Each structure stands twice: as C-alpha cells, then as structure tokens.
C-alpha cells in the first residue's frame, strides 16, 4: 500500500502538463470521486489499526500535494490565457471588403445631380412600352426604319408591346399626363436588338431631359447643355451643336464636347478631331406637343437624350461596352474610391 502511495507521490511531483486538457486528465485520475486518492481513503478502512497512523499521514500528504499541484497549475494556465503581452494593440484592423458602386450608377447620379440643381425633377418611365409611346406620339411615321424588327424587341404575340428603344418614350407619358411647365430628367434602361460587341449592346442606359413652358427657346437648350458639359467634364469644356434629325424634334442637333482628355488638341479617344459626341437634342416638334394634348401655339419646349455608357466610357477611358454587364470584380473594384 505504502508503495502505491509513494508511486503516486512521484507521479504528482513529476507532473508537468503542456495544456489544460492534460491537467484535467490529472484531476480526474487523482482527485475526482473515482480517482486514485479517494480510492486510497476507502482502502484506509481495511488497514490494520497499528498501521493506520502512518498510512493516514501518507495519504493525507499525497492528497495535499496533489491538490496543491492541481491548484497552482490551474492558476498558471489561467493567467497565461489572460496574458496580452505578445499582442500588438496598435496594429490596424483587417480591411473590410467593401462593395463599390457600378460606374453606370456613379455617372447617372452625377448627371442627375447637375440637372437637379437646374430645377429638373427626376422622373421615371416604364421599360415595357407600347408602340404609341415609344414611336407614334413621337412622330415616327408608320414606315420609319427605327420600328424595324432589327432594332426593336417586339413581343411576338402582340407587336404593339415592345421594350422601349429610348427613354424618349417617357416624354410621351409626361406630356400626356402633365400640364406645362414640365421640367424633368429621366434615367432608364433601354433595349435594342443589336449584336453584342465592344461598341454595341442589346441593353444600355439613357438619360432624357424635357423642358416645356411658354417661351422656351433653343438658346435655353444650348445654355443648359453648356452648363451641364462644364459641370461634368470641367469648366474649360466647349460644346458644339451639329444639325441632325430626330422625328420628334425640330430643329434637331447632336452635341459634341471638346475632348476632355486632350483638351481639344486631338488624341486617339476623340479620333484626332478634338470633339466627342455625347447627346442628341432639339426643340420638341409642335406635332408631338399637339399629339399629347399640349397647345403648341402657347408652349414650346426642348428635349435631349444621352447614353450613360458612352459618357462613362469617356470619363473613365473604358473601351468595351461589354465590361459594364459582365460583373467582373476586377473591373468593378476600380471604382471603389468613387462615391
Ligand atoms: N432618343 C434619341 C436617341 O435615342 C435621343 C434624343 C432624345 C434626341 C431627345 C432628341 C431629343 O438617340
């Protein structure tokens, strides 16, 4: 018996756990109810009376030794866990992987803000349209090539239903539903049945402007667009209006801005012309006003429409339309710093 006690004592003295799990195993083996030491106490009952004293002393010593050993090691492990001395509290945190705005959203927002400052109200129109709003009310003759299946996505079962090919369709709604003065700026997605390439896509985004009131003139149009161009591309920007044709405006024009990359000197972005085409515009054709119930003898107005993809391409030097729709993080992450 005493040999056993001696062996356990040695075991306690040599015990040197590496972790708390080993310490717990020690407690179970030695001190727990079914452990070695309580077993020795049970055995104490059968020890002959003359040996009881010596034996009792030994097992008490063993018990104290084991308990002390356990307690002090437990304390040691606990203080180790609380020890932050090797932690660098000044180290910056890990960066959060934040999302970023899409370049189309950034540019749309910026354009809307500029026109908003001029008093334009931001409005909205449906992407699914009828022939009347996309074409008819906008003075497109029935045989006009833009209605061709090549350009327009029609719904097969009902050729009167189509996906709008331009945001000008929202002009039709506004003129029908509102009384002048109307001053709106309308962003939206438009669809054209085109093969997808670096320069063409079957869906893209436009922003439409419309202003109708008494005495609105071409000079007002020109000045609003000049203001926009300078706010967006920089204060030294020049604009140029070239005569053009749209069925719903008369006269019509296309607007160029002086190339913001080379300052008008000529570079490969402006194809050495010094100018970049950014939008179509014109005075609302009196036929269009009358068709929507606005008295063209009393009111005049102007409209303009621009493609957001194209303007974002010029702003960021993007050379392929498809990048906008591919959701490639390597492309999108480059706009992280923008708001
Ligand atoms: N809707 C025309 C287009 O898609 C642009 C435009 C809008 C032209 C308003 C004149 C007035 O190209």
mmCIF file of C-alpha atoms and ligand atoms in Angstrom:
data_model
loop_
_atom_site.group_PDB
_atom_site.id
_atom_site.type_symbol
_atom_site.label_atom_id
_atom_site.label_comp_id
_atom_site.label_asym_id
_atom_site.label_seq_id
_atom_site.Cartn_x
_atom_site.Cartn_y
_atom_site.Cartn_z
ATOM 1 C CA UNK A 1 0.000 0.000 0.000
ATOM 2 C CA UNK A 2 2.637 2.465 1.014
ATOM 3 C CA UNK A 3 4.463 1.686 -2.194
ATOM 4 C CA UNK A 4 1.428 2.669 -4.148
ATOM 5 C CA UNK A 5 1.213 5.961 -2.220
ATOM 6 C CA UNK A 6 4.883 6.595 -2.873
ATOM 7 C CA UNK A 7 4.478 5.887 -6.599
ATOM 8 C CA UNK A 8 1.545 8.310 -6.843
ATOM 9 C CA UNK A 9 3.537 10.968 -4.973
ATOM 10 C CA UNK A 10 6.326 10.636 -7.512
ATOM 11 C CA UNK A 11 3.830 10.910 -10.284
ATOM 12 C CA UNK A 12 2.457 14.133 -8.784
ATOM 13 C CA UNK A 13 5.936 15.582 -8.319
ATOM 14 C CA UNK A 14 6.899 14.772 -11.893
ATOM 15 C CA UNK A 15 3.663 16.007 -13.370
ATOM 16 C CA UNK A 16 4.331 18.738 -15.930
ATOM 17 C CA UNK A 17 1.316 19.268 -18.184
ATOM 18 C CA UNK A 18 1.550 21.081 -21.517
ATOM 19 C CA UNK A 19 -2.026 22.194 -21.610
ATOM 20 C CA UNK A 20 -5.248 22.381 -19.629
ATOM 21 C CA UNK A 21 -6.550 19.133 -21.082
ATOM 22 C CA UNK A 22 -3.649 17.253 -19.528
ATOM 23 C CA UNK A 23 -4.259 18.992 -16.216
ATOM 24 C CA UNK A 24 -7.904 17.968 -16.330
ATOM 25 C CA UNK A 25 -6.903 14.369 -17.043
ATOM 26 C CA UNK A 26 -4.661 14.540 -13.943
ATOM 27 C CA UNK A 27 -7.535 15.814 -11.820
ATOM 28 C CA UNK A 28 -9.787 13.006 -12.997
ATOM 29 C CA UNK A 29 -7.184 10.366 -12.416
ATOM 30 C CA UNK A 30 -6.055 11.568 -8.956
ATOM 31 C CA UNK A 31 -8.643 13.681 -7.243
ATOM 32 C CA UNK A 32 -12.072 13.037 -8.694
ATOM 33 C CA UNK A 33 -14.518 10.808 -6.790
ATOM 34 C CA UNK A 34 -13.485 7.727 -8.697
ATOM 35 C CA UNK A 35 -9.823 8.733 -8.738
ATOM 36 C CA UNK A 36 -6.818 7.086 -7.145
ATOM 37 C CA UNK A 37 -6.649 9.209 -3.987
ATOM 38 C CA UNK A 38 -10.298 8.751 -2.859
ATOM 39 C CA UNK A 39 -9.733 5.037 -3.538
ATOM 40 C CA UNK A 40 -6.813 5.102 -1.097
ATOM 41 C CA UNK A 41 -9.047 6.717 1.501
ATOM 42 C CA UNK A 42 -11.583 3.951 1.024
ATOM 43 C CA UNK A 43 -8.877 1.347 1.428
ATOM 44 C CA UNK A 44 -7.836 3.068 4.667
ATOM 45 C CA UNK A 45 -10.720 1.378 6.456
ATOM 46 C CA UNK A 46 -9.156 -2.057 5.995
ATOM 47 C CA UNK A 47 -5.697 -1.061 7.162
ATOM 48 C CA UNK A 48 -4.687 -2.818 10.433
ATOM 49 C CA UNK A 49 -5.057 -0.469 13.374
ATOM 50 C CA UNK A 50 -1.351 -0.317 14.176
ATOM 51 C CA UNK A 51 -0.532 0.938 10.686
ATOM 52 C CA UNK A 52 -3.400 3.388 10.425
ATOM 53 C CA UNK A 53 -1.431 6.362 11.717
ATOM 54 C CA UNK A 54 1.497 6.062 9.340
ATOM 55 C CA UNK A 55 -0.725 5.234 6.391
ATOM 56 C CA UNK A 56 -3.160 8.052 7.197
ATOM 57 C CA UNK A 57 -0.325 10.552 7.268
ATOM 58 C CA UNK A 58 0.980 9.381 3.939
ATOM 59 C CA UNK A 59 -2.323 9.540 2.100
ATOM 60 C CA UNK A 60 -3.150 12.951 3.590
ATOM 61 C CA UNK A 61 0.200 14.208 2.409
ATOM 62 C CA UNK A 62 -0.418 12.782 -1.022
ATOM 63 C CA UNK A 63 -3.844 14.361 -1.170
ATOM 64 C CA UNK A 64 -2.489 17.786 -0.171
ATOM 65 C CA UNK A 65 0.346 17.513 -2.604
ATOM 66 C CA UNK A 66 -1.937 16.602 -5.493
ATOM 67 C CA UNK A 67 -4.459 19.328 -4.634
ATOM 68 C CA UNK A 68 -1.785 21.984 -4.371
ATOM 69 C CA UNK A 69 -0.194 20.849 -7.572
ATOM 70 C CA UNK A 70 -3.545 20.975 -9.363
ATOM 71 C CA UNK A 71 -4.497 24.408 -7.992
ATOM 72 C CA UNK A 72 -1.203 26.070 -8.781
ATOM 73 C CA UNK A 73 -1.089 24.659 -12.328
ATOM 74 C CA UNK A 74 -4.687 25.721 -12.888
ATOM 75 C CA UNK A 75 -3.798 29.275 -11.834
ATOM 76 C CA UNK A 76 -0.805 29.241 -14.081
ATOM 77 C CA UNK A 77 -2.889 28.283 -17.111
ATOM 78 C CA UNK A 78 -5.495 30.921 -16.318
ATOM 79 C CA UNK A 79 -3.021 33.771 -16.077
ATOM 80 C CA UNK A 80 -1.404 32.582 -19.289
ATOM 81 C CA UNK A 81 -4.741 32.892 -21.083
ATOM 82 C CA UNK A 82 -5.114 36.490 -19.854
ATOM 83 C CA UNK A 83 -1.645 37.463 -20.861
ATOM 84 C CA UNK A 84 -1.796 40.000 -23.730
ATOM 85 C CA UNK A 85 1.873 40.902 -23.553
ATOM 86 C CA UNK A 86 2.646 39.495 -27.002
ATOM 87 C CA UNK A 87 -0.369 41.223 -28.633
ATOM 88 C CA UNK A 88 0.211 44.440 -30.597
ATOM 89 C CA UNK A 89 -2.746 46.626 -29.707
ATOM 90 C CA UNK A 90 -1.620 49.380 -32.095
ATOM 91 C CA UNK A 91 -1.807 47.167 -35.184
ATOM 92 C CA UNK A 92 -4.511 48.429 -37.619
ATOM 93 C CA UNK A 93 -7.548 46.161 -38.111
ATOM 94 C CA UNK A 94 -8.015 43.954 -41.129
ATOM 95 C CA UNK A 95 -9.596 45.943 -44.000
ATOM 96 C CA UNK A 96 -13.264 45.226 -44.687
ATOM 97 C CA UNK A 97 -14.023 44.020 -48.204
ATOM 98 C CA UNK A 98 -16.443 46.772 -49.146
ATOM 99 C CA UNK A 99 -18.576 46.812 -52.268
ATOM 100 C CA UNK A 100 -18.386 49.591 -54.831
ATOM 101 C CA UNK A 101 -20.834 51.464 -56.979
ATOM 102 C CA UNK A 102 -21.175 50.479 -60.599
ATOM 103 C CA UNK A 103 -19.659 53.078 -62.961
ATOM 104 C CA UNK A 104 -23.057 53.473 -64.633
ATOM 105 C CA UNK A 105 -24.637 54.324 -61.259
ATOM 106 C CA UNK A 106 -21.864 56.781 -60.443
ATOM 107 C CA UNK A 107 -22.227 58.638 -63.736
ATOM 108 C CA UNK A 108 -26.043 58.533 -63.674
ATOM 109 C CA UNK A 109 -26.062 60.049 -60.215
ATOM 110 C CA UNK A 110 -23.643 62.785 -61.175
ATOM 111 C CA UNK A 111 -25.646 63.753 -64.283
ATOM 112 C CA UNK A 112 -28.936 63.760 -62.366
ATOM 113 C CA UNK A 113 -27.446 65.932 -59.642
ATOM 114 C CA UNK A 114 -26.312 68.524 -62.158
ATOM 115 C CA UNK A 115 -29.758 68.802 -63.771
ATOM 116 C CA UNK A 116 -31.430 68.656 -60.401
ATOM 117 C CA UNK A 117 -29.531 71.798 -59.473
ATOM 118 C CA UNK A 118 -31.048 73.476 -62.536
ATOM 119 C CA UNK A 119 -34.538 72.626 -61.290
ATOM 120 C CA UNK A 120 -35.225 69.438 -63.264
ATOM 121 C CA UNK A 121 -37.393 66.911 -61.433
ATOM 122 C CA UNK A 122 -36.168 63.309 -61.544
ATOM 123 C CA UNK A 123 -38.828 61.052 -63.041
ATOM 124 C CA UNK A 124 -39.295 57.513 -64.251
ATOM 125 C CA UNK A 125 -40.979 55.668 -67.111
ATOM 126 C CA UNK A 126 -41.822 52.026 -67.953
ATOM 127 C CA UNK A 127 -39.334 49.722 -69.699
ATOM 128 C CA UNK A 128 -42.159 47.764 -71.314
ATOM 129 C CA UNK A 129 -43.905 50.096 -73.700
ATOM 130 C CA UNK A 130 -46.480 50.220 -76.439
ATOM 131 C CA UNK A 131 -45.862 51.355 -79.987
ATOM 132 C CA UNK A 132 -47.727 54.587 -79.379
ATOM 133 C CA UNK A 133 -45.500 55.898 -76.589
ATOM 134 C CA UNK A 134 -42.204 54.674 -77.997
ATOM 135 C CA UNK A 135 -42.922 55.764 -81.584
ATOM 136 C CA UNK A 136 -46.398 57.052 -82.515
ATOM 137 C CA UNK A 137 -46.682 60.034 -80.205
ATOM 138 C CA UNK A 138 -43.088 60.914 -81.025
ATOM 139 C CA UNK A 139 -43.918 61.485 -84.657
ATOM 140 C CA UNK A 140 -42.332 58.333 -86.059
ATOM 141 C CA UNK A 141 -44.149 57.632 -89.321
ATOM 142 C CA UNK A 142 -45.511 54.081 -89.542
ATOM 143 C CA UNK A 143 -42.864 53.047 -92.070
ATOM 144 C CA UNK A 144 -39.936 54.556 -90.138
ATOM 145 C CA UNK A 145 -36.915 52.219 -90.168
ATOM 146 C CA UNK A 146 -36.412 52.514 -86.399
ATOM 147 C CA UNK A 147 -39.559 50.445 -85.905
ATOM 148 C CA UNK A 148 -37.913 47.681 -87.851
ATOM 149 C CA UNK A 149 -37.504 44.291 -86.218
ATOM 150 C CA UNK A 150 -33.757 44.882 -86.465
ATOM 151 C CA UNK A 151 -33.795 47.483 -83.734
ATOM 152 C CA UNK A 152 -36.844 46.870 -81.586
ATOM 153 C CA UNK A 153 -37.624 43.925 -79.346
ATOM 154 C CA UNK A 154 -41.317 43.305 -80.001
ATOM 155 C CA UNK A 155 -43.405 40.834 -78.062
ATOM 156 C CA UNK A 156 -44.186 38.135 -80.614
ATOM 157 C CA UNK A 157 -47.815 37.571 -79.725
ATOM 158 C CA UNK A 158 -48.598 41.270 -79.610
ATOM 159 C CA UNK A 159 -46.477 43.553 -81.815
ATOM 160 C CA UNK A 160 -47.946 46.555 -80.044
ATOM 161 C CA UNK A 161 -45.966 45.662 -76.917
ATOM 162 C CA UNK A 162 -42.231 46.273 -77.007
ATOM 163 C CA UNK A 163 -39.186 47.062 -74.905
ATOM 164 C CA UNK A 164 -38.512 50.784 -75.137
ATOM 165 C CA UNK A 165 -35.708 51.646 -77.530
ATOM 166 C CA UNK A 166 -35.047 55.042 -75.940
ATOM 167 C CA UNK A 167 -36.053 56.994 -72.838
ATOM 168 C CA UNK A 168 -37.846 59.467 -75.144
ATOM 169 C CA UNK A 169 -40.864 57.212 -74.604
ATOM 170 C CA UNK A 170 -41.159 58.682 -71.118
ATOM 171 C CA UNK A 171 -41.545 62.112 -72.742
ATOM 172 C CA UNK A 172 -44.798 60.849 -74.264
ATOM 173 C CA UNK A 173 -46.132 59.871 -70.840
ATOM 174 C CA UNK A 174 -45.159 63.142 -69.233
ATOM 175 C CA UNK A 175 -46.653 65.278 -71.974
ATOM 176 C CA UNK A 176 -49.893 63.297 -71.809
ATOM 177 C CA UNK A 177 -50.135 63.283 -68.047
ATOM 178 C CA UNK A 178 -48.779 66.681 -67.003
ATOM 179 C CA UNK A 179 -49.554 70.300 -67.645
ATOM 180 C CA UNK A 180 -46.671 72.629 -68.544
ATOM 181 C CA UNK A 181 -44.408 73.814 -67.103
ATOM 182 C CA UNK A 182 -42.714 70.428 -67.297
ATOM 183 C CA UNK A 183 -39.053 70.153 -66.426
ATOM 184 C CA UNK A 184 -37.929 66.568 -65.966
ATOM 185 C CA UNK A 185 -34.838 64.426 -66.126
ATOM 186 C CA UNK A 186 -35.487 60.710 -66.625
ATOM 187 C CA UNK A 187 -32.873 57.968 -66.345
ATOM 188 C CA UNK A 188 -33.646 54.477 -67.588
ATOM 189 C CA UNK A 189 -32.646 51.257 -69.270
ATOM 190 C CA UNK A 190 -33.341 50.868 -72.973
ATOM 191 C CA UNK A 191 -33.169 47.885 -75.312
ATOM 192 C CA UNK A 192 -32.229 47.409 -78.947
ATOM 193 C CA UNK A 193 -31.972 44.251 -80.945
ATOM 194 C CA UNK A 194 -28.282 44.531 -81.749
ATOM 195 C CA UNK A 195 -25.458 42.010 -81.789
ATOM 196 C CA UNK A 196 -23.309 42.436 -78.683
ATOM 197 C CA UNK A 197 -19.829 43.831 -79.345
ATOM 198 C CA UNK A 198 -17.355 46.295 -77.842
ATOM 199 C CA UNK A 199 -19.362 49.161 -79.326
ATOM 200 C CA UNK A 200 -22.965 47.911 -79.261
ATOM 201 C CA UNK A 201 -25.155 46.123 -76.734
ATOM 202 C CA UNK A 202 -28.750 44.967 -76.610
ATOM 203 C CA UNK A 203 -29.331 46.927 -73.398
ATOM 204 C CA UNK A 204 -27.907 50.220 -72.242
ATOM 205 C CA UNK A 205 -28.869 53.300 -70.234
ATOM 206 C CA UNK A 206 -30.024 56.743 -71.239
ATOM 207 C CA UNK A 207 -30.965 59.973 -69.522
ATOM 208 C CA UNK A 208 -33.713 62.054 -71.058
ATOM 209 C CA UNK A 209 -34.317 65.727 -70.403
ATOM 210 C CA UNK A 210 -37.541 67.571 -71.190
ATOM 211 C CA UNK A 211 -38.485 71.189 -70.631
ATOM 212 C CA UNK A 212 -41.802 72.636 -71.797
ATOM 213 C CA UNK A 213 -43.118 76.060 -70.900
ATOM 214 C CA UNK A 214 -44.113 79.329 -72.518
ATOM 215 C CA UNK A 215 -41.281 80.956 -74.417
ATOM 216 C CA UNK A 216 -38.700 78.148 -74.153
ATOM 217 C CA UNK A 217 -36.094 78.687 -76.871
ATOM 218 C CA UNK A 218 -33.154 76.978 -78.479
ATOM 219 C CA UNK A 219 -30.896 79.390 -76.580
ATOM 220 C CA UNK A 220 -32.239 77.946 -73.295
ATOM 221 C CA UNK A 221 -31.421 74.465 -74.521
ATOM 222 C CA UNK A 222 -27.939 75.467 -75.534
ATOM 223 C CA UNK A 223 -27.219 77.175 -72.237
ATOM 224 C CA UNK A 224 -28.497 74.280 -70.107
ATOM 225 C CA UNK A 225 -26.342 71.862 -72.060
ATOM 226 C CA UNK A 226 -23.300 74.109 -71.797
ATOM 227 C CA UNK A 227 -23.818 74.304 -68.031
ATOM 228 C CA UNK A 228 -24.082 70.526 -67.861
ATOM 229 C CA UNK A 229 -20.961 69.982 -70.005
ATOM 230 C CA UNK A 230 -18.877 72.307 -67.860
ATOM 231 C CA UNK A 231 -20.105 70.828 -64.585
ATOM 232 C CA UNK A 232 -19.481 67.294 -65.755
ATOM 233 C CA UNK A 233 -16.352 67.497 -67.913
ATOM 234 C CA UNK A 234 -14.695 70.611 -66.439
ATOM 235 C CA UNK A 235 -15.112 74.355 -66.672
ATOM 236 C CA UNK A 236 -12.950 74.791 -69.771
ATOM 237 C CA UNK A 237 -15.198 72.461 -71.796
ATOM 238 C CA UNK A 238 -16.603 73.790 -75.055
ATOM 239 C CA UNK A 239 -19.703 72.488 -76.792
ATOM 240 C CA UNK A 240 -20.646 72.295 -80.454
ATOM 241 C CA UNK A 241 -24.115 71.623 -81.881
ATOM 242 C CA UNK A 242 -24.315 69.910 -85.263
ATOM 243 C CA UNK A 243 -27.625 69.813 -87.195
ATOM 244 C CA UNK A 244 -29.192 66.372 -87.081
ATOM 245 C CA UNK A 245 -32.549 64.644 -87.421
ATOM 246 C CA UNK A 246 -34.946 63.058 -84.942
ATOM 247 C CA UNK A 247 -38.643 62.617 -85.798
ATOM 248 C CA UNK A 248 -39.748 64.223 -82.516
ATOM 249 C CA UNK A 249 -37.578 67.350 -82.504
ATOM 250 C CA UNK A 250 -37.327 70.222 -84.971
ATOM 251 C CA UNK A 251 -34.762 71.595 -85.327
ATOM 252 C CA UNK A 252 -32.590 68.730 -84.067
ATOM 253 C CA UNK A 253 -28.938 68.633 -83.195
ATOM 254 C CA UNK A 254 -26.193 66.403 -81.931
ATOM 255 C CA UNK A 255 -23.946 67.839 -79.294
ATOM 256 C CA UNK A 256 -20.178 67.373 -79.082
ATOM 257 C CA UNK A 257 -17.968 68.405 -76.187
ATOM 258 C CA UNK A 258 -14.320 69.350 -76.560
ATOM 259 C CA UNK A 259 -12.291 66.247 -75.753
ATOM 260 C CA UNK A 260 -11.650 66.246 -72.012
ATOM 261 C CA UNK A 261 -8.603 64.012 -72.417
ATOM 262 C CA UNK A 262 -6.542 66.102 -74.845
ATOM 263 C CA UNK A 263 -8.273 69.439 -74.247
ATOM 264 C CA UNK A 264 -9.327 69.588 -77.926
ATOM 265 C CA UNK A 265 -5.870 69.122 -79.396
ATOM 266 C CA UNK A 266 -6.666 65.680 -80.789
ATOM 267 C CA UNK A 267 -5.965 62.196 -79.405
ATOM 268 C CA UNK A 268 -6.969 58.608 -80.092
ATOM 269 C CA UNK A 269 -10.098 58.867 -77.905
ATOM 270 C CA UNK A 270 -11.543 61.746 -79.965
ATOM 271 C CA UNK A 271 -10.025 60.205 -83.107
ATOM 272 C CA UNK A 272 -7.916 63.333 -83.594
ATOM 273 C CA UNK A 273 -10.964 65.554 -84.110
ATOM 274 C CA UNK A 274 -10.791 67.273 -80.700
ATOM 275 C CA UNK A 275 -14.549 66.603 -80.205
ATOM 276 C CA UNK A 276 -16.650 63.880 -78.607
ATOM 277 C CA UNK A 277 -20.303 63.321 -79.462
ATOM 278 C CA UNK A 278 -22.365 62.882 -76.307
ATOM 279 C CA UNK A 279 -26.050 63.537 -76.929
ATOM 280 C CA UNK A 280 -28.980 64.206 -79.244
ATOM 281 C CA UNK A 281 -31.324 67.138 -78.684
ATOM 282 C CA UNK A 282 -33.716 69.605 -80.252
ATOM 283 C CA UNK A 283 -36.878 71.660 -79.878
ATOM 284 C CA UNK A 284 -39.914 69.443 -79.297
ATOM 285 C CA UNK A 285 -41.726 69.169 -82.634
ATOM 286 C CA UNK A 286 -45.091 71.027 -82.453
ATOM 287 C CA UNK A 287 -46.752 67.875 -83.817
ATOM 288 C CA UNK A 288 -45.510 65.999 -80.763
ATOM 289 C CA UNK A 289 -46.891 68.609 -78.373
ATOM 290 C CA UNK A 290 -50.274 68.607 -80.105
ATOM 291 C CA UNK A 291 -50.438 64.792 -80.272
ATOM 292 C CA UNK A 292 -50.150 64.685 -76.463
ATOM 293 C CA UNK A 293 -52.663 67.450 -75.877
ATOM 294 C CA UNK A 294 -50.278 70.361 -75.250
ATOM 295 C CA UNK A 295 -51.132 73.525 -77.150
ATOM 296 C CA UNK A 296 -48.179 74.118 -79.472
ATOM 297 C CA UNK A 297 -49.291 77.704 -80.103
ATOM 298 C CA UNK A 298 -48.877 78.506 -76.439
ATOM 299 C CA UNK A 299 -45.985 76.285 -75.409
ATOM 300 C CA UNK A 300 -42.598 75.399 -76.741
ATOM 301 C CA UNK A 301 -40.042 73.007 -75.338
ATOM 302 C CA UNK A 302 -36.792 71.219 -75.779
ATOM 303 C CA UNK A 303 -35.624 67.687 -75.201
ATOM 304 C CA UNK A 304 -32.289 65.934 -75.051
ATOM 305 C CA UNK A 305 -31.126 62.379 -74.559
ATOM 306 C CA UNK A 306 -27.733 60.906 -73.750
ATOM 307 C CA UNK A 307 -26.246 57.440 -73.327
ATOM 308 C CA UNK A 308 -24.756 56.854 -69.873
ATOM 309 C CA UNK A 309 -22.412 54.068 -71.031
ATOM 310 C CA UNK A 310 -20.829 56.343 -73.587
ATOM 311 C CA UNK A 311 -20.323 59.187 -71.139
ATOM 312 C CA UNK A 312 -18.860 56.798 -68.552
ATOM 313 C CA UNK A 313 -16.536 55.428 -71.259
ATOM 314 C CA UNK A 314 -15.247 58.940 -71.897
ATOM 315 C CA UNK A 315 -14.920 59.715 -68.225
ATOM 316 C CA UNK A 316 -13.036 56.562 -67.262
ATOM 317 C CA UNK A 317 -11.377 55.578 -70.533
ATOM 318 C CA UNK A 318 -13.403 52.342 -70.795
ATOM 319 C CA UNK A 319 -13.112 50.852 -74.272
ATOM 320 C CA UNK A 320 -15.544 47.944 -74.281
ATOM 321 C CA UNK A 321 -19.297 48.177 -73.583
ATOM 322 C CA UNK A 322 -19.474 44.549 -72.505
ATOM 323 C CA UNK A 323 -17.437 45.269 -69.363
ATOM 324 C CA UNK A 324 -20.439 47.055 -67.874
ATOM 325 C CA UNK A 325 -22.560 43.923 -67.868
ATOM 326 C CA UNK A 326 -20.089 41.169 -67.028
ATOM 327 C CA UNK A 327 -19.893 41.695 -63.254
ATOM 328 C CA UNK A 328 -16.168 41.115 -63.278
ATOM 329 C CA UNK A 329 -14.916 42.194 -59.857
ATOM 330 C CA UNK A 330 -11.529 43.180 -61.270
ATOM 331 C CA UNK A 331 -13.307 45.790 -63.389
ATOM 332 C CA UNK A 332 -15.840 46.905 -60.779
ATOM 333 C CA UNK A 333 -13.325 47.245 -57.939
ATOM 334 C CA UNK A 334 -11.557 50.023 -59.790
ATOM 335 C CA UNK A 335 -14.475 52.323 -58.984
ATOM 336 C CA UNK A 336 -14.229 51.696 -55.233
ATOM 337 C CA UNK A 337 -12.931 55.149 -54.433
ATOM 338 C CA UNK A 338 -15.848 56.873 -56.151
ATOM 339 C CA UNK A 339 -18.977 57.724 -54.230
HETATM 340 N N1 LIG B 1 -33.945 59.403 -78.242
HETATM 341 C C1 LIG B 1 -32.808 59.790 -79.002
HETATM 342 C C2 LIG B 1 -31.892 58.570 -79.145
HETATM 343 O O1 LIG B 1 -32.183 57.557 -78.599
HETATM 344 C C3 LIG B 1 -32.050 60.927 -78.375
HETATM 345 C C4 LIG B 1 -32.844 62.217 -78.317
HETATM 346 C C5 LIG B 1 -33.565 62.498 -77.191
HETATM 347 C C6 LIG B 1 -32.826 63.116 -79.341
HETATM 348 C C7 LIG B 1 -34.296 63.688 -77.101
HETATM 349 C C8 LIG B 1 -33.531 64.303 -79.285
HETATM 350 C C9 LIG B 1 -34.246 64.575 -78.150
HETATM 351 O O2 LIG B 1 -30.882 58.617 -79.788
#
